[in-house]
GROMACS .gro file of N, CA, C and O in nm:
model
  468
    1UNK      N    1  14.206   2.553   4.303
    1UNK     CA    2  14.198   2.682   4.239
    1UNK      C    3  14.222   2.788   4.346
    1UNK      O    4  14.161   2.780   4.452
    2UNK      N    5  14.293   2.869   4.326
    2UNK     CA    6  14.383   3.013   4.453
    2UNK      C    7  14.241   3.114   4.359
    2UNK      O    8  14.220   3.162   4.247
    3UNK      N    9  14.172   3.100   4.492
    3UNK     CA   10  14.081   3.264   4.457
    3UNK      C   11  14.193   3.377   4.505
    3UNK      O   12  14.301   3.363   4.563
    4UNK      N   13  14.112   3.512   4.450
    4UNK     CA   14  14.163   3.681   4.512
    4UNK      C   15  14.037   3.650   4.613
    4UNK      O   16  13.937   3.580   4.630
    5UNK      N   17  14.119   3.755   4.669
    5UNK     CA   18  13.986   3.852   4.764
    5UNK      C   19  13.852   3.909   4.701
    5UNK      O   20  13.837   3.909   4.579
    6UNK      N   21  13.741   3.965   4.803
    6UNK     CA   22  13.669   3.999   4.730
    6UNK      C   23  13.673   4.129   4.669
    6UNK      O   24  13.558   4.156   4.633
    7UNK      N   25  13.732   4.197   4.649
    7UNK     CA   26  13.721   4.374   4.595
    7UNK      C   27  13.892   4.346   4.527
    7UNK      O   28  13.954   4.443   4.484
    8UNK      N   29  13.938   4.239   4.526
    8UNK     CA   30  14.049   4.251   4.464
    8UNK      C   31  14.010   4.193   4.293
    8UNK      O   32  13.915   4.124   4.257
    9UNK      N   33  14.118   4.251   4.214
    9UNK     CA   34  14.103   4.204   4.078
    9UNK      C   35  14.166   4.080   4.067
    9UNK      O   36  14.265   4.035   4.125
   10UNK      N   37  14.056   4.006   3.940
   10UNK     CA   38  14.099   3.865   3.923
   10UNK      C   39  14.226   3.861   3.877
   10UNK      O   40  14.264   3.941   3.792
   11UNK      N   41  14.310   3.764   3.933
   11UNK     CA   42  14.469   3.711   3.897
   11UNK      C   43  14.466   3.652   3.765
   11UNK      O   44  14.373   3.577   3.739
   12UNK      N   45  14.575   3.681   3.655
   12UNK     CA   46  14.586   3.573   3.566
   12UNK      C   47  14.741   3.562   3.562
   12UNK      O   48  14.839   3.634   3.586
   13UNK      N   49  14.714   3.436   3.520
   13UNK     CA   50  14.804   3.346   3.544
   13UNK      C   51  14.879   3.349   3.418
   13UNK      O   52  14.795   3.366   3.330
   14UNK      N   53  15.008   3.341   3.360
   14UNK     CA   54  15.045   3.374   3.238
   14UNK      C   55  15.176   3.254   3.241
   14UNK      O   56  15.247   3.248   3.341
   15UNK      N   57  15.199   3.170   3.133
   15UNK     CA   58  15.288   3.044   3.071
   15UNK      C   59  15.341   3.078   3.000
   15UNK      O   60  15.249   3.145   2.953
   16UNK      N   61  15.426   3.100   2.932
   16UNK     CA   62  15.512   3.102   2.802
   16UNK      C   63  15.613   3.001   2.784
   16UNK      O   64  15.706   2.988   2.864
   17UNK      N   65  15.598   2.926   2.676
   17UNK     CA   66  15.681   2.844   2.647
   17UNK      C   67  15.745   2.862   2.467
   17UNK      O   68  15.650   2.909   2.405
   18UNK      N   69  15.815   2.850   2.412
   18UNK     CA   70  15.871   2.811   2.271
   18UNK      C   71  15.835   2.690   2.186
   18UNK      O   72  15.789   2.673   2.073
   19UNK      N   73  15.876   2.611   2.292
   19UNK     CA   74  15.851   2.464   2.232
   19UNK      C   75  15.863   2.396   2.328
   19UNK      O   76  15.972   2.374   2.379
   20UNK      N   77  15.710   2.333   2.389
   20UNK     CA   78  15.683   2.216   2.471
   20UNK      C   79  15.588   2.315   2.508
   20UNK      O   80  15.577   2.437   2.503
   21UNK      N   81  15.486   2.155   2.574
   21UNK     CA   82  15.312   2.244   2.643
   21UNK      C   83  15.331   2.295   2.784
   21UNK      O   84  15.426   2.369   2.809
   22UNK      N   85  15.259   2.265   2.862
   22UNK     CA   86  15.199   2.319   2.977
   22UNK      C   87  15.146   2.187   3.041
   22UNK      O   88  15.142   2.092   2.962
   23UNK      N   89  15.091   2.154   3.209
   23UNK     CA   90  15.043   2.076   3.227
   23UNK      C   91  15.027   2.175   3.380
   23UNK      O   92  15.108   2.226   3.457
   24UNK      N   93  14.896   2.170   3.372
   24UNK     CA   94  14.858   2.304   3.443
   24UNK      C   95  14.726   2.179   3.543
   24UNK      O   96  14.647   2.101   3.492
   25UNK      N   97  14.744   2.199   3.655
   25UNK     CA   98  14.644   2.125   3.751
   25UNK      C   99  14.569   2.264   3.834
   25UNK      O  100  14.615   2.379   3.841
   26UNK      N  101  14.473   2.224   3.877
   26UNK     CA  102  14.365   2.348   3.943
   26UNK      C  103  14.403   2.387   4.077
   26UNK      O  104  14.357   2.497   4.107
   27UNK      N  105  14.488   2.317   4.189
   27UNK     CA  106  14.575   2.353   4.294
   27UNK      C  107  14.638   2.470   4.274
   27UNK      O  108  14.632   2.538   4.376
   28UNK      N  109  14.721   2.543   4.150
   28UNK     CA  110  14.798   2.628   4.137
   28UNK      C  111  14.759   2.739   4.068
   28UNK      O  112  14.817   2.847   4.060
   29UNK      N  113  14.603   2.688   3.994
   29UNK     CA  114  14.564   2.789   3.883
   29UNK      C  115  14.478   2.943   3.965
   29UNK      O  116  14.462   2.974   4.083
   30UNK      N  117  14.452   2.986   3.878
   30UNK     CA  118  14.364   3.158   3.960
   30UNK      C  119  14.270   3.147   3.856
   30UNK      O  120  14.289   3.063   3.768
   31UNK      N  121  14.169   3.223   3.853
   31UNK     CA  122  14.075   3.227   3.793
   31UNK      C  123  14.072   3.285   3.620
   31UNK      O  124  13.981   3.278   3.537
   32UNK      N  125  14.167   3.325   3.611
   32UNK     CA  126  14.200   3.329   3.477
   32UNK      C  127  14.389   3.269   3.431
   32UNK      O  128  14.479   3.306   3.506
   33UNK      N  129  14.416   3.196   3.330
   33UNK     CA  130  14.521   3.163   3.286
   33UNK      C  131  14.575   3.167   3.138
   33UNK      O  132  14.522   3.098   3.051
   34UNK      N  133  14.645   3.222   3.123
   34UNK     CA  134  14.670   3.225   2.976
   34UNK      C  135  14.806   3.165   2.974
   34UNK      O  136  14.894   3.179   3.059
   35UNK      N  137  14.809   3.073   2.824
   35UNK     CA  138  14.928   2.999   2.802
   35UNK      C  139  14.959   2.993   2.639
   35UNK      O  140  14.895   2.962   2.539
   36UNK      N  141  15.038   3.020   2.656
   36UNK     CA  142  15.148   3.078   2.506
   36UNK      C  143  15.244   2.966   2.466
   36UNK      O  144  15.328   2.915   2.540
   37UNK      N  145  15.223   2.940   2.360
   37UNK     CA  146  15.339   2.799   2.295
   37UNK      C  147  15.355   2.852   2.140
   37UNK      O  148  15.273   2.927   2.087
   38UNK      N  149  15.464   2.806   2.078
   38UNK     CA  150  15.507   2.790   1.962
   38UNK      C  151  15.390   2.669   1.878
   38UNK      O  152  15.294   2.684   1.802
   39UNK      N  153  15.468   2.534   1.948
   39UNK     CA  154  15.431   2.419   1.920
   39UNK      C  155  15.471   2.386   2.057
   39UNK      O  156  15.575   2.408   2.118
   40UNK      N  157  15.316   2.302   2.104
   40UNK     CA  158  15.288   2.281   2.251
   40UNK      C  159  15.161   2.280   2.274
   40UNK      O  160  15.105   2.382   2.232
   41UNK      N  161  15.071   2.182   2.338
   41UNK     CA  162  14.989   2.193   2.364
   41UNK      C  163  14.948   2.248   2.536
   41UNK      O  164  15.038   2.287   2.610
   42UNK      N  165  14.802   2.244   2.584
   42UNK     CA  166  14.776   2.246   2.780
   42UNK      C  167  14.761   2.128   2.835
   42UNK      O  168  14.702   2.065   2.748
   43UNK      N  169  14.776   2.065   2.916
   43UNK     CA  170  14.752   1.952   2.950
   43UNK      C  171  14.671   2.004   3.122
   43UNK      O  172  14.735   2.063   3.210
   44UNK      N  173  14.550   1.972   3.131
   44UNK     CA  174  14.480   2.076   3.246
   44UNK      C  175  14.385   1.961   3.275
   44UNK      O  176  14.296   1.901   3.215
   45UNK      N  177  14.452   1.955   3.414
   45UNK     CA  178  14.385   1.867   3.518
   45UNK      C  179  14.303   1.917   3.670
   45UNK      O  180  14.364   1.930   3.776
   46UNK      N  181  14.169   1.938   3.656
   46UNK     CA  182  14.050   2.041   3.724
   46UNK      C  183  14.000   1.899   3.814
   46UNK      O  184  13.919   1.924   3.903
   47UNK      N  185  14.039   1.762   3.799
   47UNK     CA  186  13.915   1.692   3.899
   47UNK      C  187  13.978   1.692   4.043
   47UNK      O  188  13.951   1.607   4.128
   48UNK      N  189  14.047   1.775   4.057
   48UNK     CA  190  14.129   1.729   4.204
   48UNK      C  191  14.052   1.866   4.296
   48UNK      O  192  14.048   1.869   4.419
   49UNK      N  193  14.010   1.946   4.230
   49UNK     CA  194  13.984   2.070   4.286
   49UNK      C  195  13.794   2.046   4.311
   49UNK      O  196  13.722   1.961   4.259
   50UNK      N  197  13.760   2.146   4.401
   50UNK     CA  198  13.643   2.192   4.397
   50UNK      C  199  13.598   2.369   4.369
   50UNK      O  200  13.627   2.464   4.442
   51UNK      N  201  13.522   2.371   4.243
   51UNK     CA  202  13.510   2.507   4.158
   51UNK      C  203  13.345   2.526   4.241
   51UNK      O  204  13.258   2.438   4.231
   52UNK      N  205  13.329   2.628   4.304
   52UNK     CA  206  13.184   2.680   4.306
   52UNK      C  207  13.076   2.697   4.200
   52UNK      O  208  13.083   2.755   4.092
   53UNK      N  209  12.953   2.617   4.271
   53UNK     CA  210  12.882   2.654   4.147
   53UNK      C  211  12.858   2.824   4.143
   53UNK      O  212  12.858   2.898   4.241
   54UNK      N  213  12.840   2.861   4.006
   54UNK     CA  214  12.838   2.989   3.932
   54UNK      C  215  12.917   3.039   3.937
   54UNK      O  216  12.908   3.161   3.922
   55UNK      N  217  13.064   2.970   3.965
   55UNK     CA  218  13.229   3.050   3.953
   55UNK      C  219  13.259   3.014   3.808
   55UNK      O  220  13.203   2.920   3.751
   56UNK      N  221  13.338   3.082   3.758
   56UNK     CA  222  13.385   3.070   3.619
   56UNK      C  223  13.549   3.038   3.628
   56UNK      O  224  13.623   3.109   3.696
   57UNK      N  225  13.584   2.956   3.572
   57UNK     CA  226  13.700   2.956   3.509
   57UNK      C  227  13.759   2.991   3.375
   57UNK      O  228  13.693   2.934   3.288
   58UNK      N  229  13.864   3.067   3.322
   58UNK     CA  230  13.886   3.077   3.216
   58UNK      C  231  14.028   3.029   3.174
   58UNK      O  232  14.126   3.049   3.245
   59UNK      N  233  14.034   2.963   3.050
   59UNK     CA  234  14.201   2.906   3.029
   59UNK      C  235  14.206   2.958   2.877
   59UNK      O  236  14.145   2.901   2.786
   60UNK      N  237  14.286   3.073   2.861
   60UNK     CA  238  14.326   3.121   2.691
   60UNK      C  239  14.396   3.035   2.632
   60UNK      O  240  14.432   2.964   2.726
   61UNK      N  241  14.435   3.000   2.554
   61UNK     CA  242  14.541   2.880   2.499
   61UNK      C  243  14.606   2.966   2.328
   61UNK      O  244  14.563   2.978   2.213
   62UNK      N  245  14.693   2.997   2.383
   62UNK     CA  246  14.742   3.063   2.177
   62UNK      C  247  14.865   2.971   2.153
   62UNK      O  248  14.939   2.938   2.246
   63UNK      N  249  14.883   2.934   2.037
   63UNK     CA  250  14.996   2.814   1.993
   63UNK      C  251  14.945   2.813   1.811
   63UNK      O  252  14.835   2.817   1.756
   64UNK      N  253  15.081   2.807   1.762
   64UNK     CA  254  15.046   2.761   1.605
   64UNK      C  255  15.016   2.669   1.614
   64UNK      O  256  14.919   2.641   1.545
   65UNK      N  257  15.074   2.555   1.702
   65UNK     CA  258  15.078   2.395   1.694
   65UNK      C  259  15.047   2.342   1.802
   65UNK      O  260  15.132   2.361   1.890
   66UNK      N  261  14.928   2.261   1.844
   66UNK     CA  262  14.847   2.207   2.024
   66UNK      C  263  14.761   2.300   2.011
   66UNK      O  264  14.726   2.401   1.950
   67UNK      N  265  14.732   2.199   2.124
   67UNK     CA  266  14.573   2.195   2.152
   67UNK      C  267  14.587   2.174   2.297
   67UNK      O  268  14.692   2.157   2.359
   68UNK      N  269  14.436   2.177   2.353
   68UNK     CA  270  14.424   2.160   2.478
   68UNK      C  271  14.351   2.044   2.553
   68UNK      O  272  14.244   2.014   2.499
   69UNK      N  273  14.376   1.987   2.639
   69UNK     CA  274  14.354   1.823   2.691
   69UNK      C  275  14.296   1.861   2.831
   69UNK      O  276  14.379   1.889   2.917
   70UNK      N  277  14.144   1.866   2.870
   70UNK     CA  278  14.104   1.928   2.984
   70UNK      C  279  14.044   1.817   3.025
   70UNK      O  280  13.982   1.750   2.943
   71UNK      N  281  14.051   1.783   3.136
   71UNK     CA  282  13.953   1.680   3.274
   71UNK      C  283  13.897   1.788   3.362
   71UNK      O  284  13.965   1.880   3.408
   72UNK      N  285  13.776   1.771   3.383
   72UNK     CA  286  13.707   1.809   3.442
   72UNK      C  287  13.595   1.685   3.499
   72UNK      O  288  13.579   1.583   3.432
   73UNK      N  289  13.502   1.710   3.663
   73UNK     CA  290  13.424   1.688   3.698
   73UNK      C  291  13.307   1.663   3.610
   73UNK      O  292  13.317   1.707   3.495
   74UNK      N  293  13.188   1.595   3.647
   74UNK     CA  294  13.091   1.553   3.541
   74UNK      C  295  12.986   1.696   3.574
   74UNK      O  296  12.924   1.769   3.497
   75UNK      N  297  12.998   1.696   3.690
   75UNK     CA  298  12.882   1.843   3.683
   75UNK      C  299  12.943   1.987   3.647
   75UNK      O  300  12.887   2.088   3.688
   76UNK      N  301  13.068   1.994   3.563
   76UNK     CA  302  13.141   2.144   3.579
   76UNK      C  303  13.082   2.155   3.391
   76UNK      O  304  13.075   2.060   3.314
   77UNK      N  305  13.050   2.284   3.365
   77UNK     CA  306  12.962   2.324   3.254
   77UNK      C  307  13.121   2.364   3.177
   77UNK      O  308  13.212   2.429   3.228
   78UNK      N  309  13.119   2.311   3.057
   78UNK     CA  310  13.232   2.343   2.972
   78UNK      C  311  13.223   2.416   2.856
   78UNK      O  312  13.190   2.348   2.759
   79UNK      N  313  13.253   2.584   2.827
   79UNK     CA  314  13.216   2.634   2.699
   79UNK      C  315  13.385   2.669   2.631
   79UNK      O  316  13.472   2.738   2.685
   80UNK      N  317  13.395   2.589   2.485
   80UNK     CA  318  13.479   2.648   2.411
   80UNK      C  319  13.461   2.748   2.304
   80UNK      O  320  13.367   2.782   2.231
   81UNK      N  321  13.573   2.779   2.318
   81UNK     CA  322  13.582   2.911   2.206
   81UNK      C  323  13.695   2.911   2.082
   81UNK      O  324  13.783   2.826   2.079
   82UNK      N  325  13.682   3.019   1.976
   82UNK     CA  326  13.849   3.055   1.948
   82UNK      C  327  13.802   3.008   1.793
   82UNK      O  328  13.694   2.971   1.745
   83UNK      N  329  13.931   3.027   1.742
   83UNK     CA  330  13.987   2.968   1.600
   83UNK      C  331  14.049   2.927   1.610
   83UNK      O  332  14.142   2.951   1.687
   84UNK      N  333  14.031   2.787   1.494
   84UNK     CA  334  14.175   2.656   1.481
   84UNK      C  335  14.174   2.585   1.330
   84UNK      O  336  14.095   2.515   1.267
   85UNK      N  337  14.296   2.637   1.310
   85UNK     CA  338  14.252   2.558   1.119
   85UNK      C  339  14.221   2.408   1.123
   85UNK      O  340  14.166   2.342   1.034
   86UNK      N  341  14.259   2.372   1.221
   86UNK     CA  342  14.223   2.208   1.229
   86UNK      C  343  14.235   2.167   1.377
   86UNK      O  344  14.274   2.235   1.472
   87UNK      N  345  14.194   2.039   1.375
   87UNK     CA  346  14.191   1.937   1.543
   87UNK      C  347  14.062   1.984   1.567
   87UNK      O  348  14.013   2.087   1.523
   88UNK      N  349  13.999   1.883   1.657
   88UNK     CA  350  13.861   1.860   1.708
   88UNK      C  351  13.839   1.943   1.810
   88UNK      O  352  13.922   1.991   1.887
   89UNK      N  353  13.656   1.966   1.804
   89UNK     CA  354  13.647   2.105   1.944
   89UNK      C  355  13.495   1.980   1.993
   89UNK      O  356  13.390   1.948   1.938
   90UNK      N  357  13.556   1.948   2.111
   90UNK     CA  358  13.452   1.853   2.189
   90UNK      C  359  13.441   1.926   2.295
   90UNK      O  360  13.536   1.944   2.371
   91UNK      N  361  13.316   1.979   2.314
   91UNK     CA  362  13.229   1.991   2.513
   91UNK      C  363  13.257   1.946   2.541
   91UNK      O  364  13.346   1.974   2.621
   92UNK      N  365  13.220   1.814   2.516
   92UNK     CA  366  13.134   1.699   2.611
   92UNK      C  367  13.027   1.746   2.666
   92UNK      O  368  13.002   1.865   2.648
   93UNK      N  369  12.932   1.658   2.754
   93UNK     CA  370  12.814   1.641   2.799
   93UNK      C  371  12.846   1.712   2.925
   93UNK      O  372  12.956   1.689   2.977
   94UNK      N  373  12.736   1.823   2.999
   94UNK     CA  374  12.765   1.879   3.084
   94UNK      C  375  12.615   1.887   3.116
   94UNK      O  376  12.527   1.870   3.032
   95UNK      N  377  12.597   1.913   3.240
   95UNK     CA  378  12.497   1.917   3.389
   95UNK      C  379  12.458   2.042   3.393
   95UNK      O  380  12.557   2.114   3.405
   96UNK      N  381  12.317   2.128   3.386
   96UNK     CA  382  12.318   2.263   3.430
   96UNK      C  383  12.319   2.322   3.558
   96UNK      O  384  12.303   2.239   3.649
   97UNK      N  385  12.330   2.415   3.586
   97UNK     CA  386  12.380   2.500   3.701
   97UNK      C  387  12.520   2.482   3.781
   97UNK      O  388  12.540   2.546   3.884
   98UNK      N  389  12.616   2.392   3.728
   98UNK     CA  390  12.714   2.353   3.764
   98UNK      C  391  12.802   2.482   3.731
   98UNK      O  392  12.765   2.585   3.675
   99UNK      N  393  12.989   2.433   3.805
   99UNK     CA  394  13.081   2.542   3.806
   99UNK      C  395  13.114   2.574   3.628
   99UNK      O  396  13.075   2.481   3.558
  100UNK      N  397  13.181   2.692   3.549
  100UNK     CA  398  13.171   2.707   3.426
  100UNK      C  399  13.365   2.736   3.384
  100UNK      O  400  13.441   2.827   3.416
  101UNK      N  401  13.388   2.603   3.295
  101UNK     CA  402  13.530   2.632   3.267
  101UNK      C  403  13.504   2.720   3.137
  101UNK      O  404  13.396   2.701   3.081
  102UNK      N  405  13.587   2.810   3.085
  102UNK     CA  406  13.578   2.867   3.009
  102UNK      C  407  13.718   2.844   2.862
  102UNK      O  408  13.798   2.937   2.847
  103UNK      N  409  13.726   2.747   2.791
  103UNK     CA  410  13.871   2.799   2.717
  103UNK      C  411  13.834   2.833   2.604
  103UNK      O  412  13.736   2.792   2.542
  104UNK      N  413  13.926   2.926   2.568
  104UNK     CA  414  13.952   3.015   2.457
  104UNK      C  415  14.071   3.003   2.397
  104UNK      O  416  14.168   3.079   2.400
  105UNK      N  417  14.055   2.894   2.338
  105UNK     CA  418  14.171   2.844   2.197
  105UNK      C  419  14.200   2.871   2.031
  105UNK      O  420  14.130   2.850   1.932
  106UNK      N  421  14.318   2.919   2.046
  106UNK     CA  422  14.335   3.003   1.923
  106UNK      C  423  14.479   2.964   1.848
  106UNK      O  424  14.581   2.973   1.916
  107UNK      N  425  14.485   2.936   1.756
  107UNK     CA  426  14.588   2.866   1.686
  107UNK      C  427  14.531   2.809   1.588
  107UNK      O  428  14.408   2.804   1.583
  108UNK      N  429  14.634   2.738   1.462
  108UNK     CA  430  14.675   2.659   1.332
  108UNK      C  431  14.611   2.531   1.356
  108UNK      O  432  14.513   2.489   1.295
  109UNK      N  433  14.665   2.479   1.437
  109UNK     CA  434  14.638   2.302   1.440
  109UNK      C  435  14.610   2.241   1.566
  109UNK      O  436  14.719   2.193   1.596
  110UNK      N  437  14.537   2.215   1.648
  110UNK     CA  438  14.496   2.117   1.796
  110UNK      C  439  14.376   2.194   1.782
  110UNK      O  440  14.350   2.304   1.733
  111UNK      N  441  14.284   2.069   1.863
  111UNK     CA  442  14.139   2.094   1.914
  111UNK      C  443  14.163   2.106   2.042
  111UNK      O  444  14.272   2.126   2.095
  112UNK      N  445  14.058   2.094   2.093
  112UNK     CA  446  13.999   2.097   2.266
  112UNK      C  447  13.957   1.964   2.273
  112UNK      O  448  13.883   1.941   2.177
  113UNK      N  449  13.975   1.860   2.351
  113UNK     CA  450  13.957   1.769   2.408
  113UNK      C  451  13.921   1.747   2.557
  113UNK      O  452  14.013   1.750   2.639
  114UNK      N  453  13.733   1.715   2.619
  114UNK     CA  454  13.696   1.721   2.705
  114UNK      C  455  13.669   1.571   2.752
  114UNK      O  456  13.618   1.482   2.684
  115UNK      N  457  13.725   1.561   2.910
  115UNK     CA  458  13.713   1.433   2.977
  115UNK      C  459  13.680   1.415   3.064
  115UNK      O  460  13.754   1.445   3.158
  116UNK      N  461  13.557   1.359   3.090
  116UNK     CA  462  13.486   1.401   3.239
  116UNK      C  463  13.548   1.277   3.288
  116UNK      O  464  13.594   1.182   3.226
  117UNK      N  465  13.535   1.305   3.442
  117UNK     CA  466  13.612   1.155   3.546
  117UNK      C  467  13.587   1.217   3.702
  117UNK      O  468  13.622   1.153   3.801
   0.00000   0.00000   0.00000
């Protein structure tokens, strides 16, 4: 994960695609990311990184069609958000005081899918 400075404003990170997802790993991400699809889901891979505890991450996700596919660490605290006419919205089991991913998924059809490892 690329922090800012401290008195600098948080970076976000912005995707746009038409048609096809994203596959977004935590090496390249900033503390906020937003990703835009037609039909497309995120494919977001966080276990390679180390997130501070009480740092937040946030990942927006907007798409008519996908969803989002997140790995994360067993101690990183996972809160979802958003509207979705359909597909599954799984936490998973999370550890308190740990680092906090944040996604905010909004679209027609895909859930959030959480995988600790």
């Amino acid at each position: 994960m690329t922090k800012t400075g401290g008195n600098d404003q948080q970076k976000t990170d912005v995707k746009v695609s038409l048609i096809g997802g994203h596959r977004l790993t935590g090496e390249t991400l900033h503390e906020r990311t937003l990703t835009v699809s037609l039909v497309g889901g995120a494919d977001v891979d966080l276990t390679g990184i180390e997130i501070p505890d009480g740092a937040e991450l946030r990942i927006t996700k907007l798409s008519l069609i996908g969803g989002v596919s997140l790995r994360v660490r067993p101690d990183v605290v996972v809160e979802v958000r958003g509207i979705r006419l359909g597909g599954g919205n799984d936490a998973g089991p999370s550890e308190p005081g740990g680092p906090t991913v944040r996604i905010d998924a909004w679209g027609l059809l895909g859930g959030v899918v959480v995988t600790r490892g």
